[in-house]
C-alpha atoms as one frame of an Amber mdcrd trajectory, in Angstrom:
protein
  19.707 -24.216 -40.681  21.954 -24.840 -37.652  20.720 -27.211 -34.951  22.221
 -26.575 -31.673  22.852 -29.753 -29.426  22.302 -28.744 -25.710  24.582 -30.040
 -23.404  23.365 -32.625 -20.957  23.456 -30.436 -17.758  21.113 -27.993 -19.499
  18.123 -29.672 -18.197  19.413 -29.061 -14.600  19.569 -25.237 -15.690  16.103
 -25.292 -16.918  14.783 -27.155 -13.984  16.496 -24.442 -11.712  15.150 -21.563
 -13.796  11.541 -23.213 -13.714  11.476 -23.657  -9.778  12.979 -19.982  -9.185
  10.059 -18.782 -11.228   7.445 -20.805  -9.369   9.147 -19.620  -6.229   8.839
 -15.915  -7.316   5.282 -16.456  -8.290   4.407 -17.929  -4.902   6.623 -15.219
  -3.298   4.666 -12.568  -4.880   1.301 -13.691  -3.770   2.068 -13.345  -0.105
   4.406 -10.268  -0.559   1.535  -8.154  -1.988  -0.644  -9.081   0.753   2.019
  -8.559   3.444   2.945  -5.161   1.878  -0.509  -3.879   1.752  -0.911  -4.781
   5.327   2.319  -2.897   6.238   1.459   0.075   4.606  -2.051   0.390   5.547
  -1.677  -0.103   9.289  -0.204   3.240   9.842  -3.416   4.626   8.695  -5.631
   2.103  10.777  -3.678   2.849  13.785  -3.636   6.676  13.334  -7.450   6.577
  12.596  -8.254   4.460  15.586  -5.886   6.572  17.914  -7.697   9.731  16.763
 -10.974   8.243  17.985  -9.581   7.837  21.546  -7.899  11.408  21.411 -10.803
  13.134  19.324 -10.575  16.432  21.537  -6.849  16.579  21.276  -6.830  15.821
  17.513  -9.574  18.771  16.922  -7.355  21.118  18.827  -4.222  20.324  17.079
  -6.038  20.737  13.651  -7.395  23.974  15.082  -4.114  25.043  15.818  -2.795
  24.338  12.575  -5.364  26.220  10.890  -7.465  23.279   9.601 -11.348  22.972
  10.450 -11.669  20.623  13.119 -15.228  19.455  11.505 -12.970  17.649   9.083
 -11.860  15.347  11.673 -14.635  12.565  11.282 -13.642  12.585   7.552  -9.980
  12.116   8.484 -10.977   9.306  10.616 -13.337   7.666   7.935 -10.888   7.990
   5.376  -7.989   6.687   7.559  -9.692   3.557   8.938 -12.022   2.385   5.852
  -9.071   3.293   3.447  -6.802   1.124   5.471  -9.408  -1.744   5.807 -10.006
  -1.603   1.981  -6.301  -1.945   1.102  -5.660  -4.671   3.844  -8.650  -6.863
   2.386  -7.884  -5.800  -1.177 -11.036  -4.427  -2.073 -11.380  -1.515  -4.592
  -7.598  -1.352  -3.664  -6.436   0.878  -6.377  -9.104   3.655  -5.473  -8.413
   3.218  -1.906  -4.694   3.813  -2.324  -5.085   6.767  -4.507  -7.198   8.517
  -2.021  -4.780   7.665   0.892  -1.797   8.807  -1.344  -3.579  12.159  -1.822
  -4.406  12.298   1.772  -0.785  11.526   2.873   0.427  14.420   0.588  -2.123
  16.890   1.944  -1.291  15.938   5.341   2.502  16.356   4.788   1.743  20.057
   3.276  -0.677  21.263   6.125   1.154  19.652   8.835   4.817  18.973   8.128
   5.990  21.775   5.877   7.951  23.362   8.471  11.535  22.604   6.990  13.384
  24.654   9.508  12.217  21.763  11.945  14.174  18.675  11.322  11.484  16.418
  12.980   8.818  18.263  10.586  10.868  17.595   7.581  11.467  13.889   8.429
   7.601  13.599   8.821   7.218  15.164   5.601   9.335  12.963   3.706   7.735
  10.033   5.510   4.417  11.116   4.295   5.869  11.486   0.426   7.513   7.928
   0.753   4.152   6.551   2.110   2.394   8.131  -0.948   5.000   6.736  -3.321
   4.219   3.238  -1.916   0.697   3.624  -2.296   1.169   4.683  -5.793   2.835
   1.393  -6.479  -0.438  -0.161  -5.275  -2.292   1.935  -7.609  -0.092   1.098
 -10.519   0.102  -2.603  -9.866  -3.184  -3.567  -8.060  -3.848  -5.691  -5.101
  -2.266  -9.026  -5.915  -3.419 -12.602  -5.839  -4.644 -12.619  -2.266  -7.365
  -9.854  -2.498 -11.036  -9.349  -2.572 -10.284  -7.589  -5.845  -8.729 -10.671
  -7.600 -11.377 -12.775  -6.184 -14.141 -10.706  -7.690 -12.244 -10.732 -11.039
 -12.129 -14.256 -11.094 -15.907 -14.553 -10.269 -16.924 -12.450 -13.098 -14.933
 -14.638 -15.688
């Protein structure tokens, strides 16, 4: 059996590694919350603006061949889904539903690839769906109602 003698400065290296690990854990606690807020704001603002511009939004939906009766469901999905993700409650489900909603909206409203702006909006929706699927995969994180409920059940 070979015994290796660690150099004297190895304690410094181990201390730095442990400090970085603690910093990363601390960073992850807050970055999950900030990320959830950032990705949800677009839905919250869009849903609330649809309430203020209800008639115009109904007309736009009808012009795109979508039943305007669905507008109330769209508003509920956007506003409640965003709030659920922000507070971290039923986060995976809310993120999954909003990801599907974003893909559906991309197909229904932004699939005109001859129009550069519509192509960009299509890709924006797909990118947002990707971020939401990361939330589905990883969950809400430390600062969330989901985490608090999980700890309470233990």
